[in-house]
PDB file of C-alpha atoms in Angstrom:
ATOM      1  CA  MET E  25      10.313 -70.856 -54.733  1.00 96.00           C
ATOM      2  CA  LYS E  26       9.690 -74.414 -53.633  1.00 96.00           C
ATOM      3  CA  THR E  27       7.415 -75.407 -50.801  1.00 98.00           C
ATOM      4  CA  VAL E  28       6.531 -78.593 -49.022  1.00 98.00           C
ATOM      5  CA  ILE E  29       3.148 -78.232 -47.336  1.00 98.00           C
ATOM      6  CA  GLN E  30       2.137 -80.727 -44.676  1.00 98.00           C
ATOM      7  CA  ARG E  31      -1.302 -80.950 -43.107  1.00 98.00           C
ATOM      8  CA  VAL E  32      -0.608 -81.314 -39.399  1.00 98.00           C
ATOM      9  CA  LYS E  33      -2.383 -81.885 -36.110  1.00 98.00           C
ATOM     10  CA  TYR E  34       0.588 -80.261 -34.346  1.00 98.00           C
ATOM     11  CA  SER E  35       3.961 -78.815 -35.277  1.00 98.00           C
ATOM     12  CA  SER E  36       6.721 -77.014 -33.413  1.00 98.00           C
ATOM     13  CA  VAL E  37      10.170 -75.491 -33.874  1.00 98.00           C
ATOM     14  CA  THR E  38      12.831 -76.034 -31.216  1.00 98.00           C
ATOM     15  CA  ILE E  39      16.067 -74.044 -31.129  1.00 97.00           C
ATOM     16  CA  ASP E  40      18.693 -74.672 -28.421  1.00 96.00           C
ATOM     17  CA  ASN E  41      16.283 -76.980 -26.559  1.00 97.00           C
ATOM     18  CA  GLN E  42      13.592 -74.271 -26.406  1.00 97.00           C
ATOM     19  CA  ILE E  43      10.306 -74.407 -28.324  1.00 97.00           C
ATOM     20  CA  THR E  44      10.245 -71.113 -30.213  1.00 97.00           C
ATOM     21  CA  ALA E  45       7.093 -71.637 -32.281  1.00 98.00           C
ATOM     22  CA  LYS E  46       4.194 -74.086 -32.319  1.00 98.00           C
ATOM     23  CA  ILE E  47       0.815 -74.589 -33.906  1.00 98.00           C
ATOM     24  CA  GLY E  48      -2.124 -76.917 -33.560  1.00 98.00           C
ATOM     25  CA  ARG E  49      -4.241 -78.076 -36.505  1.00 98.00           C
ATOM     26  CA  GLY E  50      -3.102 -76.463 -39.729  1.00 98.00           C
ATOM     27  CA  LEU E  51      -0.188 -76.380 -42.152  1.00 98.00           C
ATOM     28  CA  LEU E  52       3.566 -76.708 -41.776  1.00 98.00           C
ATOM     29  CA  VAL E  53       5.087 -74.901 -44.759  1.00 98.00           C
ATOM     30  CA  LEU E  54       8.753 -75.532 -45.575  1.00 98.00           C
ATOM     31  CA  ILE E  55      10.078 -72.972 -48.067  1.00 98.00           C
ATOM     32  CA  GLY E  56      13.207 -72.961 -50.238  1.00 96.00           C
ATOM     33  CA  ILE E  57      14.118 -69.672 -51.915  1.00 97.00           C
ATOM     34  CA  GLU E  58      16.223 -69.028 -55.019  1.00 95.00           C
ATOM     35  CA  ASP E  59      17.558 -65.734 -56.434  1.00 94.00           C
ATOM     36  CA  THR E  60      14.961 -65.479 -59.209  1.00 94.00           C
ATOM     37  CA  ASP E  61      12.008 -65.556 -56.772  1.00 95.00           C
ATOM     38  CA  ASN E  62      10.042 -62.319 -56.634  1.00 95.00           C
ATOM     39  CA  GLN E  63       6.832 -60.696 -55.355  1.00 95.00           C
ATOM     40  CA  GLU E  64       4.766 -62.390 -58.070  1.00 95.00           C
ATOM     41  CA  ASP E  65       5.967 -65.801 -56.830  1.00 96.00           C
ATOM     42  CA  ILE E  66       5.145 -64.813 -53.244  1.00 97.00           C
ATOM     43  CA  GLU E  67       1.623 -63.635 -54.064  1.00 96.00           C
ATOM     44  CA  TRP E  68       0.796 -66.647 -56.252  1.00 96.00           C
ATOM     45  CA  LEU E  69       2.165 -69.176 -53.773  1.00 97.00           C
ATOM     46  CA  THR E  70       0.652 -67.670 -50.625  1.00 97.00           C
ATOM     47  CA  LYS E  71      -2.781 -67.455 -52.245  1.00 97.00           C
ATOM     48  CA  LYS E  72      -2.447 -71.077 -53.366  1.00 97.00           C
ATOM     49  CA  ILE E  73      -1.409 -72.246 -49.871  1.00 97.00           C
ATOM     50  CA  VAL E  74      -4.130 -70.395 -47.949  1.00 97.00           C
ATOM     51  CA  ASN E  75      -6.826 -71.644 -50.341  1.00 97.00           C
ATOM     52  CA  LEU E  76      -5.525 -75.207 -50.819  1.00 97.00           C
ATOM     53  CA  ARG E  77      -8.485 -77.480 -50.073  1.00 97.00           C
ATOM     54  CA  ILE E  78      -6.846 -80.331 -48.165  1.00 97.00           C
ATOM     55  CA  PHE E  79      -8.943 -80.448 -44.987  1.00 98.00           C
ATOM     56  CA  ASP E  80     -11.981 -82.703 -44.663  1.00 96.00           C
ATOM     57  CA  ASP E  81     -15.526 -81.387 -44.873  1.00 95.00           C
ATOM     58  CA  GLU E  82     -18.516 -82.967 -43.081  1.00 95.00           C
ATOM     59  CA  ALA E  83     -18.568 -85.821 -45.623  1.00 96.00           C
ATOM     60  CA  GLY E  84     -14.896 -86.646 -45.081  1.00 93.00           C
ATOM     61  CA  VAL E  85     -13.869 -85.189 -48.449  1.00 95.00           C
ATOM     62  CA  MET E  86     -10.802 -82.921 -48.708  1.00 96.00           C
ATOM     63  CA  ASN E  87     -12.780 -79.812 -49.549  1.00 97.00           C
ATOM     64  CA  ARG E  88     -11.802 -77.180 -46.953  1.00 98.00           C
ATOM     65  CA  SER E  89      -8.861 -74.764 -46.807  1.00 98.00           C
ATOM     66  CA  VAL E  90      -6.791 -73.893 -43.748  1.00 98.00           C
ATOM     67  CA  GLN E  91      -8.645 -70.589 -43.686  1.00 95.00           C
ATOM     68  CA  GLU E  92     -12.055 -72.289 -43.687  1.00 96.00           C
ATOM     69  CA  ILE E  93     -11.169 -74.508 -40.715  1.00 97.00           C
ATOM     70  CA  ASN E  94      -9.574 -71.602 -38.775  1.00 96.00           C
ATOM     71  CA  GLY E  95      -6.302 -73.506 -38.864  1.00 97.00           C
ATOM     72  CA  GLU E  96      -2.833 -72.227 -38.114  1.00 98.00           C
ATOM     73  CA  ILE E  97       0.277 -71.973 -40.290  1.00 98.00           C
ATOM     74  CA  LEU E  98       3.925 -72.489 -39.353  1.00 98.00           C
ATOM     75  CA  VAL E  99       6.464 -71.307 -41.970  1.00 98.00           C
ATOM     76  CA  VAL E 100      10.047 -72.617 -41.843  1.00 97.00           C
ATOM     77  CA  SER E 101      12.862 -71.682 -44.224  1.00 95.00           C
ATOM     78  CA  GLN E 102      14.675 -74.696 -45.653  1.00 94.00           C
ATOM     79  CA  PHE E 103      17.396 -74.000 -48.209  1.00 93.00           C
ATOM     80  CA  THR E 104      17.860 -77.743 -48.837  1.00 91.00           C
ATOM     81  CA  LEU E 105      14.632 -77.720 -50.887  1.00 93.00           C
ATOM     82  CA  GLN E 106      16.743 -76.083 -53.601  1.00 92.00           C
ATOM     83  CA  ALA E 107      19.181 -79.013 -53.694  1.00 90.00           C
ATOM     84  CA  SER E 108      20.312 -80.323 -57.045  1.00 90.00           C
ATOM     85  CA  THR E 109      21.083 -84.048 -57.097  1.00 90.00           C
ATOM     86  CA  LYS E 110      21.721 -84.426 -60.839  1.00 90.00           C
ATOM     87  CA  LYS E 111      25.449 -84.994 -60.495  1.00 89.00           C
ATOM     88  CA  GLY E 112      27.045 -87.361 -58.024  1.00 88.00           C
ATOM     89  CA  ASN E 113      25.755 -88.190 -54.564  1.00 92.00           C
ATOM     90  CA  ARG E 114      26.506 -84.947 -52.762  1.00 91.00           C
ATOM     91  CA  PRO E 115      23.684 -82.414 -53.244  1.00 92.00           C
ATOM     92  CA  SER E 116      24.567 -78.983 -54.594  1.00 90.00           C
ATOM     93  CA  TYR E 117      22.858 -75.956 -53.045  1.00 92.00           C
ATOM     94  CA  ILE E 118      24.062 -73.455 -55.627  1.00 88.00           C
ATOM     95  CA  ARG E 119      20.452 -72.478 -56.479  1.00 89.00           C
ATOM     96  CA  ALA E 120      19.593 -71.611 -52.872  1.00 92.00           C
ATOM     97  CA  SER E 121      19.674 -67.870 -52.192  1.00 93.00           C
ATOM     98  CA  LYS E 122      22.191 -66.371 -49.831  1.00 94.00           C
ATOM     99  CA  PRO E 123      20.715 -64.798 -46.657  1.00 93.00           C
ATOM    100  CA  GLU E 124      20.935 -61.208 -47.932  1.00 95.00           C
ATOM    101  CA  ILE E 125      18.521 -62.145 -50.745  1.00 95.00           C
ATOM    102  CA  ALA E 126      16.518 -64.880 -49.043  1.00 96.00           C
ATOM    103  CA  ILE E 127      15.678 -63.167 -45.733  1.00 95.00           C
ATOM    104  CA  PRO E 128      13.666 -60.269 -47.253  1.00 96.00           C
ATOM    105  CA  ILE E 129      11.835 -62.731 -49.533  1.00 96.00           C
ATOM    106  CA  TYR E 130      11.111 -65.032 -46.571  1.00 96.00           C
ATOM    107  CA  GLU E 131       9.839 -62.120 -44.473  1.00 96.00           C
ATOM    108  CA  ASN E 132       7.622 -60.875 -47.328  1.00 97.00           C
ATOM    109  CA  PHE E 133       6.303 -64.413 -47.822  1.00 97.00           C
ATOM    110  CA  CYS E 134       5.334 -64.623 -44.134  1.00 97.00           C
ATOM    111  CA  LYS E 135       3.665 -61.172 -44.215  1.00 97.00           C
ATOM    112  CA  GLU E 136       1.726 -62.085 -47.357  1.00 97.00           C
ATOM    113  CA  ILE E 137       0.519 -65.377 -45.811  1.00 97.00           C
ATOM    114  CA  GLU E 138      -0.676 -63.387 -42.780  1.00 97.00           C
ATOM    115  CA  GLN E 139      -2.556 -60.971 -45.038  1.00 96.00           C
ATOM    116  CA  GLN E 140      -4.136 -63.800 -47.034  1.00 94.00           C
ATOM    117  CA  LEU E 141      -5.026 -65.781 -43.892  1.00 94.00           C
ATOM    118  CA  GLY E 142      -6.079 -62.795 -41.789  1.00 94.00           C
ATOM    119  CA  GLU E 143      -4.115 -64.255 -38.850  1.00 93.00           C
ATOM    120  CA  THR E 144      -0.593 -64.161 -37.479  1.00 95.00           C
ATOM    121  CA  VAL E 145       1.563 -67.070 -38.631  1.00 97.00           C
ATOM    122  CA  SER E 146       4.240 -68.798 -36.605  1.00 97.00           C
ATOM    123  CA  THR E 147       7.736 -68.992 -38.039  1.00 97.00           C
ATOM    124  CA  GLY E 148      11.053 -70.660 -37.620  1.00 94.00           C
ATOM    125  CA  THR E 149      14.223 -68.582 -37.295  1.00 94.00           C
ATOM    126  CA  PHE E 150      15.995 -68.062 -40.593  1.00 91.00           C
ATOM    127  CA  GLY E 151      19.393 -69.759 -40.645  1.00 89.00           C
ATOM    128  CA  ALA E 152      19.053 -71.339 -37.198  1.00 93.00           C
ATOM    129  CA  ASP E 153      19.662 -75.003 -36.429  1.00 95.00           C
ATOM    130  CA  MET E 154      16.018 -75.945 -35.930  1.00 97.00           C
ATOM    131  CA  LYS E 155      14.423 -79.163 -34.801  1.00 97.00           C
ATOM    132  CA  ILE E 156      10.989 -79.537 -36.374  1.00 97.00           C
ATOM    133  CA  GLU E 157       8.400 -81.756 -34.752  1.00 98.00           C
ATOM    134  CA  LEU E 158       5.115 -82.586 -36.402  1.00 98.00           C
ATOM    135  CA  ILE E 159       2.207 -84.939 -36.398  1.00 98.00           C
ATOM    136  CA  ASN E 160       1.352 -85.254 -40.089  1.00 96.00           C
ATOM    137  CA  ASP E 161      -2.419 -85.564 -40.474  1.00 97.00           C
ATOM    138  CA  GLY E 162      -3.322 -88.143 -43.087  1.00 93.00           C
ATOM    139  CA  PRO E 163      -0.515 -88.054 -44.014  1.00 95.00           C
ATOM    140  CA  VAL E 164      -1.100 -85.225 -46.454  1.00 97.00           C
ATOM    141  CA  THR E 165       2.001 -83.674 -48.046  1.00 97.00           C
ATOM    142  CA  ILE E 166       1.891 -81.380 -51.099  1.00 97.00           C
ATOM    143  CA  ILE E 167       4.862 -79.980 -53.042  1.00 97.00           C
ATOM    144  CA  ILE E 168       4.405 -76.709 -54.922  1.00 97.00           C
ATOM    145  CA  ASP E 169       7.031 -74.908 -57.008  1.00 95.00           C
ATOM    146  CA  SER E 170       6.183 -71.368 -58.069  1.00 93.00           C
ATOM    147  CA  LYS E 171       8.192 -71.933 -61.266  1.00 89.00           C
ATOM    148  CA  ASN E 172       5.573 -74.528 -62.356  1.00 88.00           C
ATOM    149  CA  LYS E 173       2.480 -72.310 -62.332  1.00 79.00           C
ATOM    150  CA  GLU E 174       1.115 -73.645 -65.567  1.00 71.00           C
TER     151      GLU E 174
END
């Protein structure tokens, strides 16, 4: 499972010219799922995300988590994070899970983030053509792959 985590001042998802989800200060989490991802990956990654200390404390040092600042989280599925660009110039998405595998993993990921955070999270719509708007705060962008735990 690959994620791109962006510290944001604002983020929203628009589908068919309608804003379907939005958050204020917090994290935009883009997630790419592959067939080998499992509950252990979900639990490790969600704990890491909720506790990631990338928000400033009183001294201006990145020392606070999204939970500590009462921030919000927006989770958006993005199969293109599983792209392979090793061969040629056209990315291959062979490692990205098909919806029948990815949707339950995505839903479990969102539920686990909610449990870890103690708050409801906003989400995109799996498989939809989404327009994502964000104001990246910093900018701060972190990439985490659950296959690189060590």
